[in-house]
Amino acid sequence: MSRPVNRSIDVLHVDDEPGLADVTGRRLKLENNAIEVDAFESVPDAINAIEDSESDYDCIISDYDMPTQTGLEFFEAVQTRHPQLPFILFTGNGSEEVASEAISAGVTDYVQKDPGGDQYAVLANRIVNAVTTSRTQAALENTENRYQQLLEQMSVPIYVFDSNGKILEANSAGANLVNAPSPESIIGTTLSDYFPKEAVDNSIDRINRILNNDVELDETNITVRSTDGERREVMAGSRKVNYNGQPAVQTTAYDVTGENEHERWLQKMLDTTREFTECSTKQQAADLAIDAITNALDLSLSAVWLHNSSTGNLEPIAKSKQAGATFDEIPTFSDGTSLAWSVFTTGDAVLYDDVKDQESVYDETTPVETELLLPLGDQGVMIVGSTTATTLSTIERSIADVLAANLAAVFNRIDRETQQQRERQRFETLFQQSVDPIFVHTSTGGIVSANDRACELLDYSRAEIERMQIQDIDVQNSGSELQSLWRSMNPGDIKNIDSRLQRADGESVQVDSQVGRIDRDTTEQAEFLVAARDVSTLEQRSTERRETVQFLGDLHDITTSTSLDFEEQLDRVLELGCQYLDMPVGVITDLVPRDAPPNEQTQIVRNSHGPVEPVSEGDPCPITGGERGDIINSNELATVTNATESEFGGTKAYDMLGFKSYIGHNTTLNQDVQGKLCFIDQQSYPSGFTDLHRMSVRLMSQWVSYELERQHNRTNLEEQRDRLENFAGIVSHDLRNPLNVATGAVELAQNGDTAALENAEYAHDRMQSLIDDLLKLARGDEDATSAEMVDLRETFDQAWKTVNTKNAEFDATLTTSTVGDESRVQQLFENLIRNAVEHGGDDVTVTVGHLPDRDGFYVADDGPGISEGTDTDVFDAGFTTATTGTGIGLKIVEDITNQHEWNVTVTESEDGGARFEFTGLSQLAEQTA
């Protein structure tokens, strides 16, 4: 991709091949989104588009060989009207002759079409470079024009001299000083035309001292001779400037003939100019300017505004003490809202005797009368004023103009220095953060800088390396070979060499080096930057990639194998992970119990590979607990490369297994944490886990999670299928009996036997009971249990109230609570109570209490009990010994028990009835009053 630009680039492309220019435009758009292309297939159409007053193209691309005109003829036609417009010849008929002819004709660039190469990337870059250069040149010309305009606006004489004392530029005030008719009439003349002979040599010497940077600002008093012979005393201040790309000297001349009363002010301005050179921030410069202009002029209200390119506003940066006392707040000016904005955009200084009379005044109630607004170029504006009418002399205006011009120059200098500092910081950041060793050395090989990676690779301190020659550490290339290489390089050249760098321990490292020449303004001799790529590291990474590809292939074969069951696949995956990571132990755990709070859950070993003694499958896994359990228990992928006793002492993993390194990731079931897949070793992992290692462990844990969920869903589907089969069996069998009774009874009643209707009513009640119980059974899985503390005695009492117990009684001694779903537990009690009444009669007694020998509870009755040999059948759907029973109630009891992961058994009660015992309850606790 080509480098980004700040605004769009409008391109006109001519190619007689139908559709090619349009395709090129779309491809260029993909390379750089800023490029917009108008496509044409003929030169005349393209010329018409260029001359269209609404078109404003930044660049032209043209084929060479076209029917009506060649690309070069098209270029010549464009040049006559638009000489600065970049023109790139993009042709398939490339040859050295065509390229030479194009360059000689003056085209901006020449790119040959190459369907098999990256022609569009090259062309996009050439377009961006050409347009950037063109815009920069236009900006430079605009700056020079604004400079000339600024000169003309200055009321003090200003001249620009070359090293020989020839006048290159002057303003009208400069011409007036020597009594010349116009600035043009003195351009090209020399100092000898205006200075006495004895002063010419001294002045040229001063000019060259400035150009040679011996002095930054030169101040002197001289006598100037005008064209009519009149002599005038002038105070001149000179400094170095850039004029049309060349160094020159700008001299500001103050006519002090008869103006000695302003010497103090002039001296203050000169002092301020000198102090400007020491300012490092715009705030410092603005404060200094405010102080100077307030003391120099009889205007006590002053402030400086800077243009904020982000907001587009002129924002205040400094104000005089009197301005702060006069105004509650110094305003911010936006586009077109004030006289200040007008001065900023036009670049023209303005003096108002009574600013309130102006149409565009920002505040019509302002107390200011006299106000002088001074532009600061692209930087902003400075405003000085007074609450009383004040008249400024010519020299006072000159002082204000010069101060504003100097302040703008200081702001520009600070911007340049800030940008240079950012570039230096950016270079230093890239230099130090590079993953490759980097050295900077002189043209004789002396190392002047080395980054952290270089010090790490060679095992030297930076101070040690910077006392060496590059020849000292490159043991593959001789000093003469390196010197020959450096001498052959021009600024900006980059060359590749193979090197072997010697470490402090005597070992050497093979590297591929890129050497670039980087001449800098701050150094007198050439410097070279060497970026060395550790080839051994590249070979290691290549090996890691090959091993990872092999691992992924083997993992695919295991996880897609139809000859392995799930448990075998888990074992093979652990074995493969151990081989790939070179770690001896792999473990998959389950988190139990799943419905318990996290701080009460335990990791149980489900599958393992390798020597994990003294831990076996089904035992708690010692990779949790201790002060650093948070690392191992992290929901994200966790790694430990070198466990120490100070960090992990006290953890089960460290104390029992003596582990030194670990990598693991959670497994999930229905988005909840199910357990872990992890690998451990009693040795440290000095090379550290790579991104490929982390990716592989995540991939294995994701597959385990997917398979666990698939197995879980399969089990649920099988249970639902069994329930539906039971449901269908009961519907087809048990409902048929009462249905037959009802049908027969109705037929008897129709034949006059109305007593038979009692049998029909009984049959209907029987079917209603069957239907109610069947619905509860069928919806058993839909009513998923929720985890909450359930008061067993209170829940039993509620159940007793909802069942028709007739004359039955109960004796309840329950005083505990457990984790469960209160609604489902109440349903369990209801079915047990109903079962006791149906089998034990209207006066049956139901007893509920705690198990004496283990955690749990029982529900018993004093009815006829369970028939011998049927204790395992009572939970089957449809099994009943009662004449009015449905055979479904105890099946519902079993389902609710299983959903809570409890256990239920049936035995004979002390009174000879049935006793149902429930164990395996979670968090069984005494219920306090």
PDB file of N, CA and C in Angstrom, residues 822-861:
ATOM      1  N   GLU A 822     -36.917 -25.262  45.323  1.00  0.00           N
ATOM      2  CA  GLU A 822     -37.988 -25.405  46.314  1.00  0.00           C
ATOM      3  C   GLU A 822     -39.263 -25.971  45.699  1.00  0.00           C
ATOM      4  N   SER A 823     -39.596 -25.518  44.493  1.00  0.00           N
ATOM      5  CA  SER A 823     -40.825 -25.990  43.858  1.00  0.00           C
ATOM      6  C   SER A 823     -40.761 -27.488  43.574  1.00  0.00           C
ATOM      7  N   ARG A 824     -39.592 -27.939  43.077  1.00  0.00           N
ATOM      8  CA  ARG A 824     -39.463 -29.364  42.750  1.00  0.00           C
ATOM      9  C   ARG A 824     -39.412 -30.220  44.023  1.00  0.00           C
ATOM     10  N   VAL A 825     -38.765 -29.706  45.064  1.00  0.00           N
ATOM     11  CA  VAL A 825     -38.719 -30.466  46.318  1.00  0.00           C
ATOM     12  C   VAL A 825     -40.124 -30.591  46.904  1.00  0.00           C
ATOM     13  N   GLN A 826     -40.922 -29.536  46.808  1.00  0.00           N
ATOM     14  CA  GLN A 826     -42.303 -29.622  47.287  1.00  0.00           C
ATOM     15  C   GLN A 826     -43.075 -30.655  46.479  1.00  0.00           C
ATOM     16  N   GLN A 827     -42.838 -30.702  45.176  1.00  0.00           N
ATOM     17  CA  GLN A 827     -43.528 -31.698  44.332  1.00  0.00           C
ATOM     18  C   GLN A 827     -43.129 -33.109  44.748  1.00  0.00           C
ATOM     19  N   LEU A 828     -41.835 -33.284  45.134  1.00  0.00           N
ATOM     20  CA  LEU A 828     -41.386 -34.604  45.611  1.00  0.00           C
ATOM     21  C   LEU A 828     -42.179 -35.015  46.854  1.00  0.00           C
ATOM     22  N   PHE A 829     -42.297 -34.099  47.832  1.00  0.00           N
ATOM     23  CA  PHE A 829     -43.034 -34.405  49.053  1.00  0.00           C
ATOM     24  C   PHE A 829     -44.503 -34.692  48.731  1.00  0.00           C
ATOM     25  N   GLU A 830     -45.124 -33.921  47.828  1.00  0.00           N
ATOM     26  CA  GLU A 830     -46.535 -34.133  47.485  1.00  0.00           C
ATOM     27  C   GLU A 830     -46.771 -35.548  46.970  1.00  0.00           C
ATOM     28  N   ASN A 831     -45.900 -36.032  46.092  1.00  0.00           N
ATOM     29  CA  ASN A 831     -46.083 -37.371  45.526  1.00  0.00           C
ATOM     30  C   ASN A 831     -45.882 -38.457  46.580  1.00  0.00           C
ATOM     31  N   LEU A 832     -44.953 -38.250  47.526  1.00  0.00           N
ATOM     32  CA  LEU A 832     -44.751 -39.247  48.586  1.00  0.00           C
ATOM     33  C   LEU A 832     -45.952 -39.274  49.521  1.00  0.00           C
ATOM     34  N   ILE A 833     -46.500 -38.087  49.853  1.00  0.00           N
ATOM     35  CA  ILE A 833     -47.687 -38.029  50.720  1.00  0.00           C
ATOM     36  C   ILE A 833     -48.864 -38.697  50.021  1.00  0.00           C
ATOM     37  N   ARG A 834     -49.073 -38.363  48.731  1.00  0.00           N
ATOM     38  CA  ARG A 834     -50.188 -38.948  47.986  1.00  0.00           C
ATOM     39  C   ARG A 834     -50.031 -40.473  47.903  1.00  0.00           C
ATOM     40  N   ASN A 835     -48.800 -40.944  47.714  1.00  0.00           N
ATOM     41  CA  ASN A 835     -48.548 -42.386  47.631  1.00  0.00           C
ATOM     42  C   ASN A 835     -48.921 -43.060  48.953  1.00  0.00           C
ATOM     43  N   ALA A 836     -48.578 -42.393  50.096  1.00  0.00           N
ATOM     44  CA  ALA A 836     -48.881 -42.982  51.407  1.00  0.00           C
ATOM     45  C   ALA A 836     -50.389 -43.074  51.619  1.00  0.00           C
ATOM     46  N   VAL A 837     -51.134 -42.015  51.228  1.00  0.00           N
ATOM     47  CA  VAL A 837     -52.583 -42.014  51.419  1.00  0.00           C
ATOM     48  C   VAL A 837     -53.242 -43.054  50.528  1.00  0.00           C
ATOM     49  N   GLU A 838     -52.772 -43.161  49.261  1.00  0.00           N
ATOM     50  CA  GLU A 838     -53.385 -44.099  48.326  1.00  0.00           C
ATOM     51  C   GLU A 838     -53.173 -45.539  48.765  1.00  0.00           C
ATOM     52  N   HIS A 839     -51.993 -45.844  49.375  1.00  0.00           N
ATOM     53  CA  HIS A 839     -51.686 -47.222  49.746  1.00  0.00           C
ATOM     54  C   HIS A 839     -51.997 -47.507  51.218  1.00  0.00           C
ATOM     55  N   GLY A 840     -51.941 -46.499  52.087  1.00  0.00           N
ATOM     56  CA  GLY A 840     -52.093 -46.747  53.519  1.00  0.00           C
ATOM     57  C   GLY A 840     -53.469 -46.426  54.051  1.00  0.00           C
ATOM     58  N   GLY A 841     -54.325 -45.809  53.240  1.00  0.00           N
ATOM     59  CA  GLY A 841     -55.671 -45.522  53.696  1.00  0.00           C
ATOM     60  C   GLY A 841     -55.815 -44.119  54.243  1.00  0.00           C
ATOM     61  N   ASP A 842     -57.129 -43.789  54.603  1.00  0.00           N
ATOM     62  CA  ASP A 842     -57.427 -42.415  55.012  1.00  0.00           C
ATOM     63  C   ASP A 842     -56.749 -42.018  56.316  1.00  0.00           C
ATOM     64  N   ASP A 843     -56.447 -42.998  57.200  1.00  0.00           N
ATOM     65  CA  ASP A 843     -55.909 -42.660  58.517  1.00  0.00           C
ATOM     66  C   ASP A 843     -54.422 -42.984  58.636  1.00  0.00           C
ATOM     67  N   VAL A 844     -53.723 -43.031  57.523  1.00  0.00           N
ATOM     68  CA  VAL A 844     -52.300 -43.361  57.540  1.00  0.00           C
ATOM     69  C   VAL A 844     -51.525 -42.249  58.250  1.00  0.00           C
ATOM     70  N   THR A 845     -50.404 -42.597  58.867  1.00  0.00           N
ATOM     71  CA  THR A 845     -49.516 -41.626  59.511  1.00  0.00           C
ATOM     72  C   THR A 845     -48.203 -41.555  58.730  1.00  0.00           C
ATOM     73  N   VAL A 846     -47.803 -40.339  58.381  1.00  0.00           N
ATOM     74  CA  VAL A 846     -46.553 -40.119  57.619  1.00  0.00           C
ATOM     75  C   VAL A 846     -45.523 -39.506  58.564  1.00  0.00           C
ATOM     76  N   THR A 847     -44.329 -40.083  58.546  1.00  0.00           N
ATOM     77  CA  THR A 847     -43.233 -39.615  59.407  1.00  0.00           C
ATOM     78  C   THR A 847     -42.098 -39.076  58.531  1.00  0.00           C
ATOM     79  N   VAL A 848     -41.566 -37.879  58.894  1.00  0.00           N
ATOM     80  CA  VAL A 848     -40.450 -37.257  58.151  1.00  0.00           C
ATOM     81  C   VAL A 848     -39.367 -36.882  59.150  1.00  0.00           C
ATOM     82  N   GLY A 849     -38.121 -37.297  58.880  1.00  0.00           N
ATOM     83  CA  GLY A 849     -37.048 -36.983  59.818  1.00  0.00           C
ATOM     84  C   GLY A 849     -35.678 -37.133  59.189  1.00  0.00           C
ATOM     85  N   HIS A 850     -34.626 -36.944  60.026  1.00  0.00           N
ATOM     86  CA  HIS A 850     -33.235 -37.057  59.571  1.00  0.00           C
ATOM     87  C   HIS A 850     -32.786 -38.510  59.630  1.00  0.00           C
ATOM     88  N   LEU A 851     -31.856 -38.869  58.711  1.00  0.00           N
ATOM     89  CA  LEU A 851     -31.234 -40.187  58.790  1.00  0.00           C
ATOM     90  C   LEU A 851     -30.264 -40.189  59.960  1.00  0.00           C
ATOM     91  N   PRO A 852     -30.294 -41.226  60.790  1.00  0.00           N
ATOM     92  CA  PRO A 852     -29.460 -41.214  62.015  1.00  0.00           C
ATOM     93  C   PRO A 852     -27.981 -41.451  61.736  1.00  0.00           C
ATOM     94  N   ASP A 853     -27.637 -42.154  60.646  1.00  0.00           N
ATOM     95  CA  ASP A 853     -26.251 -42.573  60.445  1.00  0.00           C
ATOM     96  C   ASP A 853     -25.528 -41.815  59.331  1.00  0.00           C
ATOM     97  N   ARG A 854     -26.199 -40.950  58.613  1.00  0.00           N
ATOM     98  CA  ARG A 854     -25.552 -40.211  57.524  1.00  0.00           C
ATOM     99  C   ARG A 854     -26.425 -39.000  57.175  1.00  0.00           C
ATOM    100  N   ASP A 855     -25.809 -38.037  56.381  1.00  0.00           N
ATOM    101  CA  ASP A 855     -26.542 -36.848  55.982  1.00  0.00           C
ATOM    102  C   ASP A 855     -27.673 -37.238  55.035  1.00  0.00           C
ATOM    103  N   GLY A 856     -28.864 -36.750  55.318  1.00  0.00           N
ATOM    104  CA  GLY A 856     -30.002 -37.038  54.474  1.00  0.00           C
ATOM    105  C   GLY A 856     -31.284 -37.015  55.284  1.00  0.00           C
ATOM    106  N   PHE A 857     -32.408 -37.392  54.634  1.00  0.00           N
ATOM    107  CA  PHE A 857     -33.684 -37.425  55.336  1.00  0.00           C
ATOM    108  C   PHE A 857     -34.513 -38.590  54.799  1.00  0.00           C
ATOM    109  N   TYR A 858     -35.626 -38.909  55.509  1.00  0.00           N
ATOM    110  CA  TYR A 858     -36.486 -40.008  55.072  1.00  0.00           C
ATOM    111  C   TYR A 858     -37.935 -39.569  55.161  1.00  0.00           C
ATOM    112  N   VAL A 859     -38.789 -40.241  54.366  1.00  0.00           N
ATOM    113  CA  VAL A 859     -40.240 -40.084  54.434  1.00  0.00           C
ATOM    114  C   VAL A 859     -40.817 -41.496  54.566  1.00  0.00           C
ATOM    115  N   ALA A 860     -41.560 -41.788  55.686  1.00  0.00           N
ATOM    116  CA  ALA A 860     -42.064 -43.147  55.952  1.00  0.00           C
ATOM    117  C   ALA A 860     -43.550 -43.097  56.272  1.00  0.00           C
ATOM    118  N   ASP A 861     -44.220 -44.252  56.147  1.00  0.00           N
ATOM    119  CA  ASP A 861     -45.637 -44.338  56.521  1.00  0.00           C
ATOM    120  C   ASP A 861     -45.867 -45.658  57.245  1.00  0.00           C
TER     121      ASP A 861
END
